Coordinates of C-alpha atoms in Angstrom, one line a residue:
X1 CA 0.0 0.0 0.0
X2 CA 1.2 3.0 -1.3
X3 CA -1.2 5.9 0.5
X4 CA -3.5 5.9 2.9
X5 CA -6.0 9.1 4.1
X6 CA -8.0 8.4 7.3
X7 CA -10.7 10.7 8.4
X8 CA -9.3 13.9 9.5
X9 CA -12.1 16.7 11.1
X10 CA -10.3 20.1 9.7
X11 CA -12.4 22.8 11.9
X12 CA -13.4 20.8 15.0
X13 CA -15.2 22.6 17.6
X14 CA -12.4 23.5 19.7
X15 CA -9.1 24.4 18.7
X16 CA -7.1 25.8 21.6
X17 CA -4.4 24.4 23.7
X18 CA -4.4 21.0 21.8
X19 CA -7.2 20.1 19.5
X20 CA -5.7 16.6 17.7
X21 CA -8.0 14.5 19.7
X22 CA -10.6 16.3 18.4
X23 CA -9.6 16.3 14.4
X24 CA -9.5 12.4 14.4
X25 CA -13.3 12.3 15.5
X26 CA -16.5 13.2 13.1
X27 CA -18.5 15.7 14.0
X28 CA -22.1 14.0 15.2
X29 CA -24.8 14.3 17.8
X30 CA -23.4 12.5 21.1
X31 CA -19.7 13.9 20.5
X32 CA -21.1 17.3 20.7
X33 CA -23.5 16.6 23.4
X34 CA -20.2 15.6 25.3
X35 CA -18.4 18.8 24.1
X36 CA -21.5 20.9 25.3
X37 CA -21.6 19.6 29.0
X38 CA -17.5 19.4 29.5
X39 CA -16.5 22.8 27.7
X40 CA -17.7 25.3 30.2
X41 CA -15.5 25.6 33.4
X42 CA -11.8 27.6 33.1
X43 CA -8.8 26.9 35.2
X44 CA -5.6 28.5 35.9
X45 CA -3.1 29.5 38.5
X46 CA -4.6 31.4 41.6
X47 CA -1.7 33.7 42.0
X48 CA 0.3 35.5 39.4
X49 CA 3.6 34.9 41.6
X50 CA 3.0 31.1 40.9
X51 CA 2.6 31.1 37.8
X52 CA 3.7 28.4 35.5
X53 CA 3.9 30.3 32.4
X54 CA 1.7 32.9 30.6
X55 CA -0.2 30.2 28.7
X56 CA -2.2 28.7 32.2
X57 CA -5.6 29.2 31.0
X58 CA -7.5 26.3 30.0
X59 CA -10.9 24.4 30.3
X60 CA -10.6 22.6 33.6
X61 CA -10.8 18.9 32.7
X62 CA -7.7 19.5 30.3
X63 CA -5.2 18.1 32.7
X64 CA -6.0 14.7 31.4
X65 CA -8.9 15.6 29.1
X66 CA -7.2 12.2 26.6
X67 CA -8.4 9.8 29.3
X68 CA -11.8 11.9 30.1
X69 CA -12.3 12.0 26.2
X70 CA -14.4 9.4 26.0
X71 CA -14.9 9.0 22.5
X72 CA -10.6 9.2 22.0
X73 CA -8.1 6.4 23.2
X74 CA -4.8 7.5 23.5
X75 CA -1.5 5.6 24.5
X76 CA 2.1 6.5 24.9
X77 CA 4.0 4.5 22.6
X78 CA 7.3 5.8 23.3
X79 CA 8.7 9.0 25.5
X80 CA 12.3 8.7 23.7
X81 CA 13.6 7.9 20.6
X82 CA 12.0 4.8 19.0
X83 CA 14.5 2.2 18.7
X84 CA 13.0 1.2 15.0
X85 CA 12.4 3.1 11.8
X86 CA 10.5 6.2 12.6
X87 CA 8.7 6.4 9.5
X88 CA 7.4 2.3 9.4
X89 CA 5.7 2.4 13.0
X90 CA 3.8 5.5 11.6
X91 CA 3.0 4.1 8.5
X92 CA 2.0 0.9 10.6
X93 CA -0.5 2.7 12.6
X94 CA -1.8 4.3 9.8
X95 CA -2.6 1.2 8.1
X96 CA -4.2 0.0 11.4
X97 CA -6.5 3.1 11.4
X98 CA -4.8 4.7 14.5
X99 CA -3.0 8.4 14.4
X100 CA -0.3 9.5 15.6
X101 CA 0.8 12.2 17.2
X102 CA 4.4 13.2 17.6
X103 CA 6.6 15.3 18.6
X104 CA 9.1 17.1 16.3
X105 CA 11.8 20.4 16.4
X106 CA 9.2 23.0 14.0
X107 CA 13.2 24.1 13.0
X108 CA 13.0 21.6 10.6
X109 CA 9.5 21.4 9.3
X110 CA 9.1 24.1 6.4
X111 CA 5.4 25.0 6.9
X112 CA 6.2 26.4 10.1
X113 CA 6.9 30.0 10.6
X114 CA 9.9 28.6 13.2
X115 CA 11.7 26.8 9.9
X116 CA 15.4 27.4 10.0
X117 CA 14.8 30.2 13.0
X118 CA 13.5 28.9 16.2
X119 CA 13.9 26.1 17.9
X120 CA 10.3 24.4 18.9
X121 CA 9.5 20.9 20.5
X122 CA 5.6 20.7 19.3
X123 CA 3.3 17.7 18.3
X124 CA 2.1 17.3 14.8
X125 CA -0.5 14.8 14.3
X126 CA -0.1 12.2 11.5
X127 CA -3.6 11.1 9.9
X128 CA -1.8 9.6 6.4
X129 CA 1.3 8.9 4.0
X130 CA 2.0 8.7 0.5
X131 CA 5.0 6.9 0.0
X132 CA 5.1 7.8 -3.9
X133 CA 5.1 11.5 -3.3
X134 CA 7.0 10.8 0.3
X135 CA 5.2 13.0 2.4
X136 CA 2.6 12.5 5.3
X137 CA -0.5 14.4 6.0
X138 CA -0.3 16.1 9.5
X139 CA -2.2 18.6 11.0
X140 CA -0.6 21.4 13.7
X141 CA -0.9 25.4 14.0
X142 CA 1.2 25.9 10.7
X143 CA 1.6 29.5 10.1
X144 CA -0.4 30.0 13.3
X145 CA -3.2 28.6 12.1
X146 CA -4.3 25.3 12.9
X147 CA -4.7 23.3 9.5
X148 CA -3.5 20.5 7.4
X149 CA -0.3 20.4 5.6
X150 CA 2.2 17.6 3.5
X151 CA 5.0 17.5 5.4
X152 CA 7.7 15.5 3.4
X153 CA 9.2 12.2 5.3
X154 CA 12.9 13.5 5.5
X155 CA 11.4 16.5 7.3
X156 CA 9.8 14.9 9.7
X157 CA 12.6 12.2 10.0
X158 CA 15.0 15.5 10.9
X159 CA 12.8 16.9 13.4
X160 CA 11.9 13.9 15.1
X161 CA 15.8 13.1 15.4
X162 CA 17.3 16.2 16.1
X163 CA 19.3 16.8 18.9
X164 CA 17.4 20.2 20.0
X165 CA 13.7 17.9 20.1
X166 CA 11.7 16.5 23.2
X167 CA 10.8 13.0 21.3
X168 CA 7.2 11.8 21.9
X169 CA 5.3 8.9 20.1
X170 CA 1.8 8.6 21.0
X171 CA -1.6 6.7 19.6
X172 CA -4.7 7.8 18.9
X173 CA -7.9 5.8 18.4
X174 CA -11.7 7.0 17.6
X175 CA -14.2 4.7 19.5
X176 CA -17.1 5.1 16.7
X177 CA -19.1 3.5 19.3
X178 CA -19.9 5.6 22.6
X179 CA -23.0 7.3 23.2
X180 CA -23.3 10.6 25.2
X181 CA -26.5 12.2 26.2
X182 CA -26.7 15.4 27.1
X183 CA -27.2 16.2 31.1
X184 CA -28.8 19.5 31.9
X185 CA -28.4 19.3 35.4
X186 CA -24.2 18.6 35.0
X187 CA -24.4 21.7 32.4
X188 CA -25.6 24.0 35.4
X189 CA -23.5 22.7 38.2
X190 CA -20.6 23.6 35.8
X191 CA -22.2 27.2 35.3
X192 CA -22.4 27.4 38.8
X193 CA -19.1 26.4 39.7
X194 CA -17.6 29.2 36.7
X195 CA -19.6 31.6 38.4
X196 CA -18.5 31.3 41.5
X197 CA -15.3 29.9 40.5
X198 CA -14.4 27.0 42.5
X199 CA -14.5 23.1 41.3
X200 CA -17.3 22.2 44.2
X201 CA -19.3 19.8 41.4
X202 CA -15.9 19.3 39.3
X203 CA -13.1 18.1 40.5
X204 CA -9.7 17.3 39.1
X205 CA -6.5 16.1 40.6
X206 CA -4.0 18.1 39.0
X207 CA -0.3 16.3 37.7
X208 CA 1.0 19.7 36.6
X209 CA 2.4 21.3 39.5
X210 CA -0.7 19.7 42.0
X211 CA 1.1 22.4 44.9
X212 CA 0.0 25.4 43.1
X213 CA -3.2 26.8 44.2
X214 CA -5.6 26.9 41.6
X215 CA -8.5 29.3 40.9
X216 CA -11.5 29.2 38.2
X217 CA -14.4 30.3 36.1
X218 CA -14.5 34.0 36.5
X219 CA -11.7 34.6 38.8
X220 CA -9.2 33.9 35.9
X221 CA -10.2 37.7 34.5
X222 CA -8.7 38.4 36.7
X223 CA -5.6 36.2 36.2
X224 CA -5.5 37.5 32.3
X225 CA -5.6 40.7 33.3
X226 CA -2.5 40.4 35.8
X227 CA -0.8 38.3 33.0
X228 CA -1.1 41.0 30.7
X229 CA -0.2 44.2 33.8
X230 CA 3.4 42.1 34.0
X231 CA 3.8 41.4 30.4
X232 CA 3.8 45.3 30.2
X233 CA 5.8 45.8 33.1
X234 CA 8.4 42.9 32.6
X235 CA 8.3 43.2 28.4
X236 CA 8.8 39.8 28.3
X237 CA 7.1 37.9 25.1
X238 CA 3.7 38.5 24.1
X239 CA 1.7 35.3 24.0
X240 CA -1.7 34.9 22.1
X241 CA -3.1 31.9 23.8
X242 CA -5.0 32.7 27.0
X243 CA -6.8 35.0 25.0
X244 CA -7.8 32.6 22.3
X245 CA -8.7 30.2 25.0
X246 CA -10.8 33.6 26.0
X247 CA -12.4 33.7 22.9
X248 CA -12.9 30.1 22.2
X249 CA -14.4 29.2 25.8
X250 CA -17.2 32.3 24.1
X251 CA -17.7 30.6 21.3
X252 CA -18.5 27.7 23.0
X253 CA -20.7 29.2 25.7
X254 CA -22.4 30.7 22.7
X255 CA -23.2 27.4 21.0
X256 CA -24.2 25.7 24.0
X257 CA -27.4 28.2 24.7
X258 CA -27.9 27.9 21.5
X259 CA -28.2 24.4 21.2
X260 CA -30.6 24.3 24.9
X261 CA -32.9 26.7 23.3
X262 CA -32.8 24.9 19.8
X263 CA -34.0 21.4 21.3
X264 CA -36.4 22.7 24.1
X265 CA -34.2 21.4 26.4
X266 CA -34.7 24.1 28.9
X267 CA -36.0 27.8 28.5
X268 CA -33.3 30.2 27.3
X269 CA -33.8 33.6 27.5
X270 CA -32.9 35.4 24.0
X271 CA -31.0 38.1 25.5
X272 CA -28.6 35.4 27.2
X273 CA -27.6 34.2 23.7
X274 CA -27.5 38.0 22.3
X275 CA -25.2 38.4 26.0
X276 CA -22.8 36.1 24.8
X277 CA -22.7 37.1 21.0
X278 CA -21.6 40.3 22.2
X279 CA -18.9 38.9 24.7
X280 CA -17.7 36.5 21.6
X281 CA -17.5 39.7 19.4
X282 CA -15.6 41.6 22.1
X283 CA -13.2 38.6 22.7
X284 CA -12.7 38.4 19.5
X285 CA -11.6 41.9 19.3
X286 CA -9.6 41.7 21.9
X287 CA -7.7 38.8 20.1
X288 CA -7.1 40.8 17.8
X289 CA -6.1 43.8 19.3
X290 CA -3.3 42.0 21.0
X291 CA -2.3 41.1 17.0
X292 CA -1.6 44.7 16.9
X293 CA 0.4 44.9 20.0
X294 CA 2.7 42.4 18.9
X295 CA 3.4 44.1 15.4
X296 CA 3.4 47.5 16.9
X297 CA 5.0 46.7 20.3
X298 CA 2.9 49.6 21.5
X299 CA 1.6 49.5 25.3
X300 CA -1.5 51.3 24.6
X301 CA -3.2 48.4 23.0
X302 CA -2.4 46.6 26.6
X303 CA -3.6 49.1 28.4
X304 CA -6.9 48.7 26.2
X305 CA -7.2 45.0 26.4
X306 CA -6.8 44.9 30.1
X307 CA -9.7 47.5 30.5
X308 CA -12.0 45.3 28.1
X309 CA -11.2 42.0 30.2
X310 CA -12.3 43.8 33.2
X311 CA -15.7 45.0 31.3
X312 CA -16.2 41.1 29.6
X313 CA -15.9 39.7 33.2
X314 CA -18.4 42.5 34.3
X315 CA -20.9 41.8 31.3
X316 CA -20.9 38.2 31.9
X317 CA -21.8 38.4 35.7
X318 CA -24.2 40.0 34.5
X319 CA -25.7 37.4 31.8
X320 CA -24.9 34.8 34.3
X321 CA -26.9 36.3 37.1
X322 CA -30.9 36.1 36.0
X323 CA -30.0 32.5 34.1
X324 CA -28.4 30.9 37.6
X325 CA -31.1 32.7 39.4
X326 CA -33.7 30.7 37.8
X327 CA -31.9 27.5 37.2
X328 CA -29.6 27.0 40.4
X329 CA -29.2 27.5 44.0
X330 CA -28.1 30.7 43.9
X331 CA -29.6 33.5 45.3

């Protein structure tokens, strides 16, 4: 066998931190009923003086969301260099319908903007070969963006190899078989729990730094907004992510009242999903108004985005208020 293509999902419904166990399952009903009641509730550090690095913002069951994905198996095949060819166990997997994800220096991989500059452990995530053109199909953030790219065999070879890499093999397998009904009451304990930010319904043991204190839901405003005071004080590097996870966690906030009020499942008020519109358009500004302070380097546009965070985390109080007032213990 020369080539084979498996099933890759090129825009799945969340993108941040890491979204390959997303792209190797097909959008359908109980995957998204899953999505809906798990991607609600926001971690990161408590205190900026602890914090990891400037990235610590993420949907709380991420710390091992591969084993809570239920519709996902993942295993580690190898945490070093494999001791065989590289390129057969891929191409082995493949054949046995599994991806792979793996991790390679981006120095070395020409469709990133890091080729021949930087420096960058990072997984891509292999969903085919073809052996007569001698490339595989991976998907990864190329250019920033997260999309599908041929990334030729001798590439991948060197930045899997490379001295300057952090070599990781890993699995993936898509259980076409799972069924996930949606649970209305789990959906508002988690809106509870972000609004008063603590995991009370939610818990998670933490295995990335478990001593760190940890805060959530609408407490980590105020997190990003510290994040982004010392980024203007210290000048250190501008990083993109937390507010994408911002934007993203909208987006999905969005789609979830949406899709309560589309199948009757509860009453949603109108101007709850017109609330959060308007929060995902602001995010989404905000995004990319930090774009601007990166090409510009200018610290008004910081000064800017830290005054809308504070007015998003007032607006949404606000939004959240009458719909836990109705739907939850809270007075």
């Amino acid at each position: 066998m020369n080539q084979k293509i498996l099933h890759i999902t090129k825009k799945p419904p969340v993108i941040c931190h890491d979204p390959h166990p997303h792209s190797v399952i097909p959008i359908h009903e109980d995957y998204m009923n899953w999505i809906y009641e798990n991607y609600i509730q926001l971690s990161s550090f408590k205190n900026i003086t602890d914090r990891v690095n400037l990235t610590w913002i993420e949907y709380i069951f991420l710390n091992d969301y591969y084993h809570n994905n239920p519709f996902v198996e993942v295993e580690i095949l190898s945490e070093g260099i494999v001791t065989e060819s590289i390129v057969e166990l891929i191409i082995d997997h493949i054949n046995q319908h599994q991806y792979i994800g793996i991790c390679v220096d981006r120095f070395y991989i020409q469709e990133h903007v890091n080729y021949k500059l930087d420096h960058l452990p990072h997984g891509l995530l292999i969903y085919g070969y073809d052996l007569d053109r001698q490339v595989f199909y991976a998907a990864d953030f190329f250019k920033r963006i997260y999309s599908c790219k041929e990334i030729p065999i001798n590439q991948l070879v060197e930045g899997y190899t490379a001295a300057t890499n952090e070599p990781k093999v890993m699995k993936f397998s898509y259980k076409d078989n799972v069924k996930y009904e949606l649970n209305v009451q789990c959906v508002f304990q988690a809106l509870e729990d972000y609004y008063t930010s603590n995991d009370y319904h939610m818990k998670v043991e933490y295995s990335l730094q478990p001593s760190i204190p940890k805060t959530f839901g609408l407490d980590t405003y105020r997190v990003l907004k510290q994040l982004y005071e010392v980024t203007a004080i210290e000048m250190i590097r501008l990083d993109i992510r937390p507010l994408h996870t911002l934007y993203e966690h909208k987006k999905r906030m969005t789609s979830l009242l949406e899709h309560l009020s589309r199948a009757g499942m509860v009453e949603i008020d109108p101007n709850w999903i017109q609330g959060y519109k308007e929060l995902l358009r602001t995010s989404e500004s905000i995004r990319n108004l930090f774009i601007k302070c990166e090409l510009t380097r200018d610290q008004q546009y910081l000064a800017r985005i830290i005054q809308w965070l504070e007015w998003l985390s007032e607006r949404e109080r606000g939004i959240l208020d009458p719909m836990l007032n109705r739907y939850t213990s809270i007075s």
